[in-house]
Coordinates of C-alpha atoms in Angstrom, one line a residue:
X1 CA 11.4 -9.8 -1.7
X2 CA 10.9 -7.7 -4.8
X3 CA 13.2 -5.1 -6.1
X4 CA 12.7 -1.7 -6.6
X5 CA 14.2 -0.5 -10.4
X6 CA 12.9 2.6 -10.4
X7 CA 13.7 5.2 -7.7
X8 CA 11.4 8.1 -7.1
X9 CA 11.0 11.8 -5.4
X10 CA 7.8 11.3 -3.2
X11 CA 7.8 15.5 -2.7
X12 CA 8.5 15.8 -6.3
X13 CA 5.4 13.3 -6.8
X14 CA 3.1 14.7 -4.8
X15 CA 4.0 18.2 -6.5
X16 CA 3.5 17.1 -9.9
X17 CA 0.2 15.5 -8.6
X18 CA -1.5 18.4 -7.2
X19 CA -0.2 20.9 -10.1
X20 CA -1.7 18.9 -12.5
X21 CA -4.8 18.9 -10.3
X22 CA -4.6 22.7 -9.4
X23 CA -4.3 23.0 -13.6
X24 CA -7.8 21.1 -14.4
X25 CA -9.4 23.3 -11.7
X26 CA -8.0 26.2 -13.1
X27 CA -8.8 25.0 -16.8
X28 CA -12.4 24.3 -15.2
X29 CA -12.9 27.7 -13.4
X30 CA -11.7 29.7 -16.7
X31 CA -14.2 27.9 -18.7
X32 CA -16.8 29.0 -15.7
X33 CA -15.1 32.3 -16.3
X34 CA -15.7 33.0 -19.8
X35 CA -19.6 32.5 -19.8
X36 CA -19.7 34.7 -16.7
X37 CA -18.0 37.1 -18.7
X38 CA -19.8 37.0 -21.6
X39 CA -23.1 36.6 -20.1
X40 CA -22.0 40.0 -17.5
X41 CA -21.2 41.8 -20.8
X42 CA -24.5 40.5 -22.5
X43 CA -26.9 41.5 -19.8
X44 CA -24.6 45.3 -19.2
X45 CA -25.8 46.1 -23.2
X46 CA -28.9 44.0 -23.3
X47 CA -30.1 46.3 -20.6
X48 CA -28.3 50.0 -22.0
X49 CA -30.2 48.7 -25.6
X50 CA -33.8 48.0 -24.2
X51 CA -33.6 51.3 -22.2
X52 CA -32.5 53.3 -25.5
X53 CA -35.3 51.1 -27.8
X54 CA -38.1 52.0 -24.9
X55 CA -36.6 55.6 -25.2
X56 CA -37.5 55.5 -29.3
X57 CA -41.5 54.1 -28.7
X58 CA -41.9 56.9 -26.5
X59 CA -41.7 58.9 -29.5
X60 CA -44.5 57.4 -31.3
X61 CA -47.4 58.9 -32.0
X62 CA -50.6 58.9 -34.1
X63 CA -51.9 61.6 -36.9
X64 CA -55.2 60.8 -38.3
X65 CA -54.1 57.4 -40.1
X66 CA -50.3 57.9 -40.0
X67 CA -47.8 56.6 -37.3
X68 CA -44.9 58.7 -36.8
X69 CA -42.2 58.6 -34.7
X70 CA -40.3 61.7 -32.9
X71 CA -37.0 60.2 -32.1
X72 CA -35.5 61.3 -28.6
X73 CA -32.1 62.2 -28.1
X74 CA -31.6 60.8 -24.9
X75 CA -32.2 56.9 -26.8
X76 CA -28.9 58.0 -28.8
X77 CA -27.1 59.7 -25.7
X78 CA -27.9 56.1 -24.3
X79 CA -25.9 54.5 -27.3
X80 CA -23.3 56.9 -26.8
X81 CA -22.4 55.2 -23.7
X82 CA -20.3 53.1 -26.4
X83 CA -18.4 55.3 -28.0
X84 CA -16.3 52.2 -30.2
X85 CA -19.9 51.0 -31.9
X86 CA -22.4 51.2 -35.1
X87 CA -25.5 51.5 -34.0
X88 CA -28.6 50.4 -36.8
X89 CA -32.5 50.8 -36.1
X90 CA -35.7 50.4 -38.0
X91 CA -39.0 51.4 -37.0
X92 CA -42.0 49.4 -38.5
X93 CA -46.0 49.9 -38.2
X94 CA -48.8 47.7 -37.6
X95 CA -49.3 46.1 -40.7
X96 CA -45.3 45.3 -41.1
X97 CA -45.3 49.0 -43.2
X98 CA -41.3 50.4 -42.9
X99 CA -42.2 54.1 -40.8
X100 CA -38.0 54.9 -40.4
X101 CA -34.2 54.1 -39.7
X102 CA -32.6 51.1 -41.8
X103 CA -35.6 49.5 -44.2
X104 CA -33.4 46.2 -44.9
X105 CA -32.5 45.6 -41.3
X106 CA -32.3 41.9 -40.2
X107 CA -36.2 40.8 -39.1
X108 CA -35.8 37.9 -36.8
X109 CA -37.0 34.5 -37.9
X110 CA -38.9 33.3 -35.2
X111 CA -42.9 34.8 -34.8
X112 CA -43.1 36.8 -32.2
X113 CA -46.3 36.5 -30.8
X114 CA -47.6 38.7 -27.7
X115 CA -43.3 39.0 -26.8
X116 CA -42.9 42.5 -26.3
X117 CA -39.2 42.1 -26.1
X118 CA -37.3 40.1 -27.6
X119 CA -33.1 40.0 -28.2
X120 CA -31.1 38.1 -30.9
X121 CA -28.0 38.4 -32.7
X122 CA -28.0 39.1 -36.8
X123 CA -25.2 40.3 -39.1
X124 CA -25.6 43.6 -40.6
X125 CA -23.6 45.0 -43.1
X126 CA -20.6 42.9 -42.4
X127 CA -20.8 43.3 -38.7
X128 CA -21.7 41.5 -36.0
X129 CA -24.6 43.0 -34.0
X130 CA -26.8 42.4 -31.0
X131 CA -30.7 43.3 -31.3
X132 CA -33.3 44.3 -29.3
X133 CA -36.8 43.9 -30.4
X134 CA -39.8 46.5 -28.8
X135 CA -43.1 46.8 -29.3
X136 CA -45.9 49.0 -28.3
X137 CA -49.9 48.8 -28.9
X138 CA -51.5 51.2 -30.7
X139 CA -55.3 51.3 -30.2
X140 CA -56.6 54.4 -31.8
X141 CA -59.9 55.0 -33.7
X142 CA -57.8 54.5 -37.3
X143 CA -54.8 53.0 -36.2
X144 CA -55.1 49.3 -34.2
X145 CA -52.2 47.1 -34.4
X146 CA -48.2 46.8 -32.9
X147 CA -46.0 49.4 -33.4
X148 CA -42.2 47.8 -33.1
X149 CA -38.6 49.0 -32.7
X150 CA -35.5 47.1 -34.0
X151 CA -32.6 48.5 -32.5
X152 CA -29.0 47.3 -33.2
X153 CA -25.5 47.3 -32.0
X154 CA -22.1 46.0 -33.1
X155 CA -20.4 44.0 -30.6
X156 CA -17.6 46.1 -29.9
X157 CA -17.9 47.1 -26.6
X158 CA -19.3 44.2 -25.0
X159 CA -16.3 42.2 -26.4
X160 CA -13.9 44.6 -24.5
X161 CA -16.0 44.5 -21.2
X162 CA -16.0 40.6 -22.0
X163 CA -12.4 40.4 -22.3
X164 CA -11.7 42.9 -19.3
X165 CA -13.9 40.7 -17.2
X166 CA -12.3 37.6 -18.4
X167 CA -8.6 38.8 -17.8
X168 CA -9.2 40.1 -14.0
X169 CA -10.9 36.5 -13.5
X170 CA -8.3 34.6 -14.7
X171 CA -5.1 36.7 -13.5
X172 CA -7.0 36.4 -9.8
X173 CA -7.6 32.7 -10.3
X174 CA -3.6 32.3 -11.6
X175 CA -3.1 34.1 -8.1
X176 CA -4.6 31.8 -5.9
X177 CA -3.9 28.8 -7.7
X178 CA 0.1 29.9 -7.3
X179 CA -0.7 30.4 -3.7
X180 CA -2.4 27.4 -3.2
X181 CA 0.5 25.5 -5.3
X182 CA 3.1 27.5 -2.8
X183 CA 0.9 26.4 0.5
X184 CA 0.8 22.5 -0.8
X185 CA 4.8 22.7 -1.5
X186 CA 5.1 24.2 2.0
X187 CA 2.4 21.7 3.5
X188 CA 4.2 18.6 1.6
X189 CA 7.7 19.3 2.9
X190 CA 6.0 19.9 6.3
X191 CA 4.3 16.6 5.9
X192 CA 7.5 14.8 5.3
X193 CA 9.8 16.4 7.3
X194 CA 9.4 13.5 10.3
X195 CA 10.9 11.2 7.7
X196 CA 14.2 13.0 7.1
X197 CA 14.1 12.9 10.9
X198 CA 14.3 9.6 11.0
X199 CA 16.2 8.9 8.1
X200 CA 19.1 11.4 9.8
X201 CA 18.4 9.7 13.0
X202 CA 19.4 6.4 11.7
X203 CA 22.1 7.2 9.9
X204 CA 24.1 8.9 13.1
X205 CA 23.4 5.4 14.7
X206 CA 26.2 2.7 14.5
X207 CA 25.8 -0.7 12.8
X208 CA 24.7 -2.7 15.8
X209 CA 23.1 0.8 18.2
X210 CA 19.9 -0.6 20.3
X211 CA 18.9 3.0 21.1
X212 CA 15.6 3.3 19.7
X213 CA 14.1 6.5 18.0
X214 CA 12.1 8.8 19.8
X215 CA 8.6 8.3 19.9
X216 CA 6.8 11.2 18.0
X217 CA 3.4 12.5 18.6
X218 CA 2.0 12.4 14.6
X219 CA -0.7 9.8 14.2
X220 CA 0.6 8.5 11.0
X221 CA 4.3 8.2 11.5
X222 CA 3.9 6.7 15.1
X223 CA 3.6 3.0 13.5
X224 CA 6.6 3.6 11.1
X225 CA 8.9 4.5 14.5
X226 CA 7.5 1.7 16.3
X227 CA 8.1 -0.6 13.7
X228 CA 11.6 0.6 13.1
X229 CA 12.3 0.4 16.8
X230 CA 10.5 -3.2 17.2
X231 CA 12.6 -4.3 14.1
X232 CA 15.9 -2.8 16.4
X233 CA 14.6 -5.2 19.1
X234 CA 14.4 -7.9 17.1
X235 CA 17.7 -7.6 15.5
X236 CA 19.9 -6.9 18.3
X237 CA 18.3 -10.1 20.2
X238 CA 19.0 -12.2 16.8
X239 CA 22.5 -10.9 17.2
X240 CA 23.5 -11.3 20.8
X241 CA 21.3 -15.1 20.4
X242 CA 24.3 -15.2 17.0
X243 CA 26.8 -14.3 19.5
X244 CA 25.9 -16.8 22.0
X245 CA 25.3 -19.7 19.6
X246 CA 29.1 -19.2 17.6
X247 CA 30.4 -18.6 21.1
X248 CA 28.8 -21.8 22.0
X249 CA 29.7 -23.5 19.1
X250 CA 33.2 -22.6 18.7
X251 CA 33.6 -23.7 22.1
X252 CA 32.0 -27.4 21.3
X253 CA 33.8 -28.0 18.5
X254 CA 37.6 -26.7 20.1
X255 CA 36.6 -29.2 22.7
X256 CA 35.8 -31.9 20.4
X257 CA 39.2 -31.3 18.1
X258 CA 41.8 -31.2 20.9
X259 CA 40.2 -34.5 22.6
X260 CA 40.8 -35.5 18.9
X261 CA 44.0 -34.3 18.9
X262 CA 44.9 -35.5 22.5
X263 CA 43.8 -39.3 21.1
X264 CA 46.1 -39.0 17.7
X265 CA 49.0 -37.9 20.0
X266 CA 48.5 -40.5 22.8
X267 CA 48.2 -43.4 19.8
X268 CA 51.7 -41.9 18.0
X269 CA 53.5 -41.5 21.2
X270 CA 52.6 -45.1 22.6
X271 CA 55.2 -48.1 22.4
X272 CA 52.3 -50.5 22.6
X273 CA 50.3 -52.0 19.7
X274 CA 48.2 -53.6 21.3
X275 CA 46.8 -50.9 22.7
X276 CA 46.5 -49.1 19.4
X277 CA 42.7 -50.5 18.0
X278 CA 41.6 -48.7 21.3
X279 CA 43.5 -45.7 20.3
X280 CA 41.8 -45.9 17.3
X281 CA 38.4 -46.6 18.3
X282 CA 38.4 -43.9 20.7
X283 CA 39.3 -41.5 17.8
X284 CA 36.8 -42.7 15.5
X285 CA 34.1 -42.1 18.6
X286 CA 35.4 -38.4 18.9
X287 CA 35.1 -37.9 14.8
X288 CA 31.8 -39.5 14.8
X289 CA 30.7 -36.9 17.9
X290 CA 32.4 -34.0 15.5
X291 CA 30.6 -35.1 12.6
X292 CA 27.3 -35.0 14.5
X293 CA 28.2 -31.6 15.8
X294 CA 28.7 -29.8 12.3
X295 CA 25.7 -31.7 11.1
X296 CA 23.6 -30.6 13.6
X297 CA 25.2 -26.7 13.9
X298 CA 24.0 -26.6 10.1
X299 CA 20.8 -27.9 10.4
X300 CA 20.4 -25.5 13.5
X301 CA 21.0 -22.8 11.2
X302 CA 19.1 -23.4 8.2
X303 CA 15.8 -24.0 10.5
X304 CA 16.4 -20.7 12.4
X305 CA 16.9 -19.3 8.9
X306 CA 14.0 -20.6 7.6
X307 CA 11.9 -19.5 10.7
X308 CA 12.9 -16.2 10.2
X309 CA 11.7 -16.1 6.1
X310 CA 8.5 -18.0 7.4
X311 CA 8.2 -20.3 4.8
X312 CA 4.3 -21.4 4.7
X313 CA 2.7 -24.2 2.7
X314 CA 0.6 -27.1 3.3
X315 CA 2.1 -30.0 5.0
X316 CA 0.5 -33.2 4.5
X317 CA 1.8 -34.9 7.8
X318 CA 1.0 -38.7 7.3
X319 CA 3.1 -38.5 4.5
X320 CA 5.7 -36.4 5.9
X321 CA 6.2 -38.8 9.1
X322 CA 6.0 -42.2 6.3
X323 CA 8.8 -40.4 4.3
X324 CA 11.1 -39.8 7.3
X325 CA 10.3 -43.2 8.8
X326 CA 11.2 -45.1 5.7
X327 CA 14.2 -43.2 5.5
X328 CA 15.2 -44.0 9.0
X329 CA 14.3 -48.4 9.2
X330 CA 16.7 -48.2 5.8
X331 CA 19.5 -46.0 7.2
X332 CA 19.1 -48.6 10.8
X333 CA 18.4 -52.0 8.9
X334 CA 21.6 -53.6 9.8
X335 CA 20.7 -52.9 13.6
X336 CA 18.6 -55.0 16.4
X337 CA 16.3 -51.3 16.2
X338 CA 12.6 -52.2 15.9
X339 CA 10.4 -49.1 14.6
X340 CA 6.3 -49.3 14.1
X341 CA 3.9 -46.5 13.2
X342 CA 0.7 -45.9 13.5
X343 CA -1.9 -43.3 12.2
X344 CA -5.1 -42.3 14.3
X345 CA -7.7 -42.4 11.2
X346 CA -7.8 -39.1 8.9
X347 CA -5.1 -36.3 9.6
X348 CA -5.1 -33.0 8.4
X349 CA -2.9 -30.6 6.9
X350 CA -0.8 -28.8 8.8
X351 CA 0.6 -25.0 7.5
X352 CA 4.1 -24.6 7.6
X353 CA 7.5 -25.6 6.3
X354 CA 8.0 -29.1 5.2
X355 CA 11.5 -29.0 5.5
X356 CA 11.8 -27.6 8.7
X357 CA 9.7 -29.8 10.0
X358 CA 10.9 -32.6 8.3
X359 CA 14.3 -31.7 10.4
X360 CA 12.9 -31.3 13.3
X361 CA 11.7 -35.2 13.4
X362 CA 14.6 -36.4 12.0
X363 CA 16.3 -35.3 15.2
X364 CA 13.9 -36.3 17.2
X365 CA 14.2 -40.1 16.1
X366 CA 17.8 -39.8 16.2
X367 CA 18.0 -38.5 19.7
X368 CA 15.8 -42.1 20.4
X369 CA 18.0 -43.9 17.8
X370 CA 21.6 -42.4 19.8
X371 CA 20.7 -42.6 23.7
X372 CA 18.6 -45.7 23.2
X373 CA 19.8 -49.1 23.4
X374 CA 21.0 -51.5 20.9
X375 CA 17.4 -53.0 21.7
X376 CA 15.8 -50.7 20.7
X377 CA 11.9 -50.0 20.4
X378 CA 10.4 -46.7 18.7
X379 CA 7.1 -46.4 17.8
X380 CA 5.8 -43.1 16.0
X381 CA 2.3 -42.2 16.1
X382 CA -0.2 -39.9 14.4
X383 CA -3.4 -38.4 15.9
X384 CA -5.6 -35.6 15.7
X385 CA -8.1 -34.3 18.0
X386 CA -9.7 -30.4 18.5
X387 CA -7.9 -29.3 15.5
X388 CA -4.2 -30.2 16.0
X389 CA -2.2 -32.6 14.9
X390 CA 0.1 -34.4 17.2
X391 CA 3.5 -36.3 16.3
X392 CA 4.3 -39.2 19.4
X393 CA 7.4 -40.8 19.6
X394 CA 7.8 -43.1 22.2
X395 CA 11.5 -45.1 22.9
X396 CA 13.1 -47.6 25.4
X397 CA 16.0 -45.3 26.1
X398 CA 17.0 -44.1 29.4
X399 CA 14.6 -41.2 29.3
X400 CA 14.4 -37.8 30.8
X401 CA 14.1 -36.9 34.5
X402 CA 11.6 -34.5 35.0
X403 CA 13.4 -31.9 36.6
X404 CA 16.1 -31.6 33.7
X405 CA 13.4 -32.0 30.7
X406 CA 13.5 -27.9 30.6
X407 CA 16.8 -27.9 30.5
X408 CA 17.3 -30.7 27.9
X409 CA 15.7 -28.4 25.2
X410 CA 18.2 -25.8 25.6
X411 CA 21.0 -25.2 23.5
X412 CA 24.0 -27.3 24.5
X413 CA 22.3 -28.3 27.5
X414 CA 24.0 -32.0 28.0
X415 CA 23.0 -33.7 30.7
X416 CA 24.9 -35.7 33.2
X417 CA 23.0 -39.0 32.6
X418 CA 23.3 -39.2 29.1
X419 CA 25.7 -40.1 26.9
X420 CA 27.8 -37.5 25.2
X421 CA 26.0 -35.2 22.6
X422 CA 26.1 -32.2 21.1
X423 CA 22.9 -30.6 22.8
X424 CA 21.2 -28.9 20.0
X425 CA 18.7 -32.0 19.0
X426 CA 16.1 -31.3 20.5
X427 CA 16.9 -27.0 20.7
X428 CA 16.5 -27.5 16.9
X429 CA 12.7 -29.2 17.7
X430 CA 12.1 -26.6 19.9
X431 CA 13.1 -23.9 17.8
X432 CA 11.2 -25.3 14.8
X433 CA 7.7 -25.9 16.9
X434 CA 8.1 -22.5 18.2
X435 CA 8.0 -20.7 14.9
X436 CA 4.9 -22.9 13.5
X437 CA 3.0 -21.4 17.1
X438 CA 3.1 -25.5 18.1
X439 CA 3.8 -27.2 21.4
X440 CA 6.6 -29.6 22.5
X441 CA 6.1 -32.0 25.5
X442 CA 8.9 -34.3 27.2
X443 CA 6.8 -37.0 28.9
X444 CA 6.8 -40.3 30.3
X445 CA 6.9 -43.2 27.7
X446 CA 4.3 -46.5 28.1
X447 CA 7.6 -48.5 26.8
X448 CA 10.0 -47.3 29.7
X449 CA 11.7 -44.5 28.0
X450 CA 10.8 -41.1 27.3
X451 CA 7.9 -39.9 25.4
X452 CA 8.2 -36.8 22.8
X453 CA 5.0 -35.0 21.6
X454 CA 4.3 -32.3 19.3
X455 CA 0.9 -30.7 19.1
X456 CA 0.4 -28.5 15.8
X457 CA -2.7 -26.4 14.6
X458 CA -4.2 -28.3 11.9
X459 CA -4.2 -25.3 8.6
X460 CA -7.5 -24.2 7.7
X461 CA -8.7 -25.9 4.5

């Protein structure tokens, strides 16, 4: 499991988050906001100068050959309107001839052609203005030709109705962004609130409490409870199955020590010698049944352990089986113990742990190598058929009735028949098939004895 360095505020997180996302928007929206403003301020004075330039060609008129031009003074009671501005105008005839107002105003640089308004900015005597363009046909008997008005007007004012704009925009944007911020802090601690239940409900609850949290009605915290409460399950039934198993175990190996003990005080208390090699052999027989104990309690443990961290790979079982067996006609080669194996063509992989399963068949063979006889004959045997793999070992022991073969793969389940054990041989095969989702028969054995098969899902390739 991987370790977390780095602790972190998921509220502060999700803050952080959303103000930096709130702050593009607003970034985003203020842009937006400043060409609205501009172009608001623009079309206000576009619209105040084309009324006041209209104003001017109503003024025009014709004598004989001459255009002239009576100014009116409602065009400048127009430009009034903005008090803080210059305002420049030229009035031009129709051959290009300078009639009145400014006579080097800025002439745009783009012709014109039958555009009878037309607005662009210039700089005029070191000022920035905005210009409006007119024009008006003439067609008299001596006169024929466009008659235009150029009127200009610093920038002033529209600047200040920009800026005005601009600063209401953004102060009411700054608004509902720092009530949107406040609803998402209030919304996030909402959110999260069902985990600090939790967390507080857990912590009032004792190191080994069963009583599971109460189910909540949000969607997305449901699973989390019921995980947390299945986990609860879980753990108090590995506990009390702990409980039982040292219970069990302490009591197995007190009664294994005292008929130890009860031996080495019988052999130093008797007067007869002759009677001590059966003293003697009697002990050895207790301290062989002790040692077989504490080896199997340990491997007991470590495949439970290993269940539980589910340990997957792919186990090749020919050779697993090969290994084991090899292992097992050199550990019994002094003995009158025949073994044979045989494999059923091409077997497949199987997914799982090699070394629980490994452990599993080594006490599976040594439960046929221990309540065997002398004689012995064990054959192992490989097959495969609709996609699982089954281990056969068949023996010439005494075999299993059918009535206790449930009971024989429970924990320190001895039974009557058989000689004395610790009980945990084959509850370690069990245990082991169980977590790789396998199957584990006790049957009848062609050689007399009893047959042990385990069926496993072949792994996907």
């Amino acid at each position: 499991m991987s370790m977390i360095s780095t602790s972190y505020s998921l509220r502060r997180r999700m803050l952080v988050r959303s103000a930096l996302l709130l702050l593009i928007v607003f970034v985003l929206l203020s842009i937006g906001a400043w060409h609205y403003a501009k172009q608001a301020a623009n079309y206000s004075y576009d619209r105040l100068l084309r009324s006041a330039s209209l104003s001017m060609l109503e003024g025009v008129h014709v004598t004989g050959a001459n255009v002239d031009i009576d100014i009116p003074y409602a065009s400048f009671e127009m430009m009034q309107l903005s008090s803080e501005d210059k305002v420049f105008y030229r009035v031009q005839g129709p051959q290009g001839n300078f009639i009145t107002g400014y006579e080097n105003f800025p002439l745009p640089n783009q012709s014109l052609g039958k555009e009878r308004t037309l607005f662009y900015d210039a700089n005029y005597l070191s000022e920035h203005i905005r210009v409006v363009m007119q024009r008006k046909w003439l067609s008299e008997p001596e006169v024929s030709g466009w008659v235009s008005v150029y009127l200009g007007q610093t920038l002033n004012a529209r600047d200040q109705m920009r800026n005005d704009i601009l600063v209401r925009s953004l102060a009411t944007l700054l608004g509902i962004m720092l009530l949107v911020l406040f609803v998402l802090w209030w919304s996030i601690n909402r959110a999260l609130e069902p985990l600090s239940t939790i967390s507080k409900s857990l912590f009032t609850q004792t190191s080994f409490s069963e009583t599971p949290l109460d189910k909540t009605s949000i969607q997305e915290v449901a699973p989390l409870v019921d995980a947390i409460n299945e986990y609860q399950t879980r753990l108090a039934s590995n506990l009390d199955g702990m409980k039982t198993f040292i219970a069990d175990a302490s009591h197995q190996i007190r009664t294994v020590q005292s008929a130890t003990q009860a031996q080495l005080d019988i052999a130093s208390q008797s007067q007869d010698l002759s009677q001590l090699p059966a003293h003697l052999g009697r002990i050895r027989e207790e301290h062989l049944r002790l040692t077989r104990l504490t080896n199997q309690l340990l491997s007991h443990a470590m495949v439970v352990h290993r269940g539980d961290t589910r340990i997957v790979e792919d186990v090749n079982m020919e050779s697993l089986v090969k290994q084991l067996l090899t292992e097992c006609v050199r550990d019994y080669a002094h003995t009158e113990i025949e073994f044979s194996y045989h494999c059923d063509g091409r077997i497949g992989s199987v997914q799982g742990d090699w070394i629980a399963l490994k452990e599993a068949f080594r006490n599976l063979l040594e439960n046929s190598l221990v309540y065997g006889p002398a004689k012995n004959q064990i054959d192992v045997s490989l097959t495969q058929e609709a996609g699982h793999v089954n281990v056969i070992i068949d023996d010439q022991g005494p075999g299993i009735p059918q009535t206790q073969r449930e009971q024989a793969v429970q924990r320190f389940k001895r039974l009557t028949t058989r000689k004395e054990g610790s009980g945990l041989g084959l509850a370690i095969v069990s245990s082991v098939v169980e977590s790789h989702e396998g199957r584990f028969f006790l049957e009848d054995s062609p050689l007399g004895g009893l047959r042990a098969r385990v069926q496993l899902r072949v792994g996907e390739s």
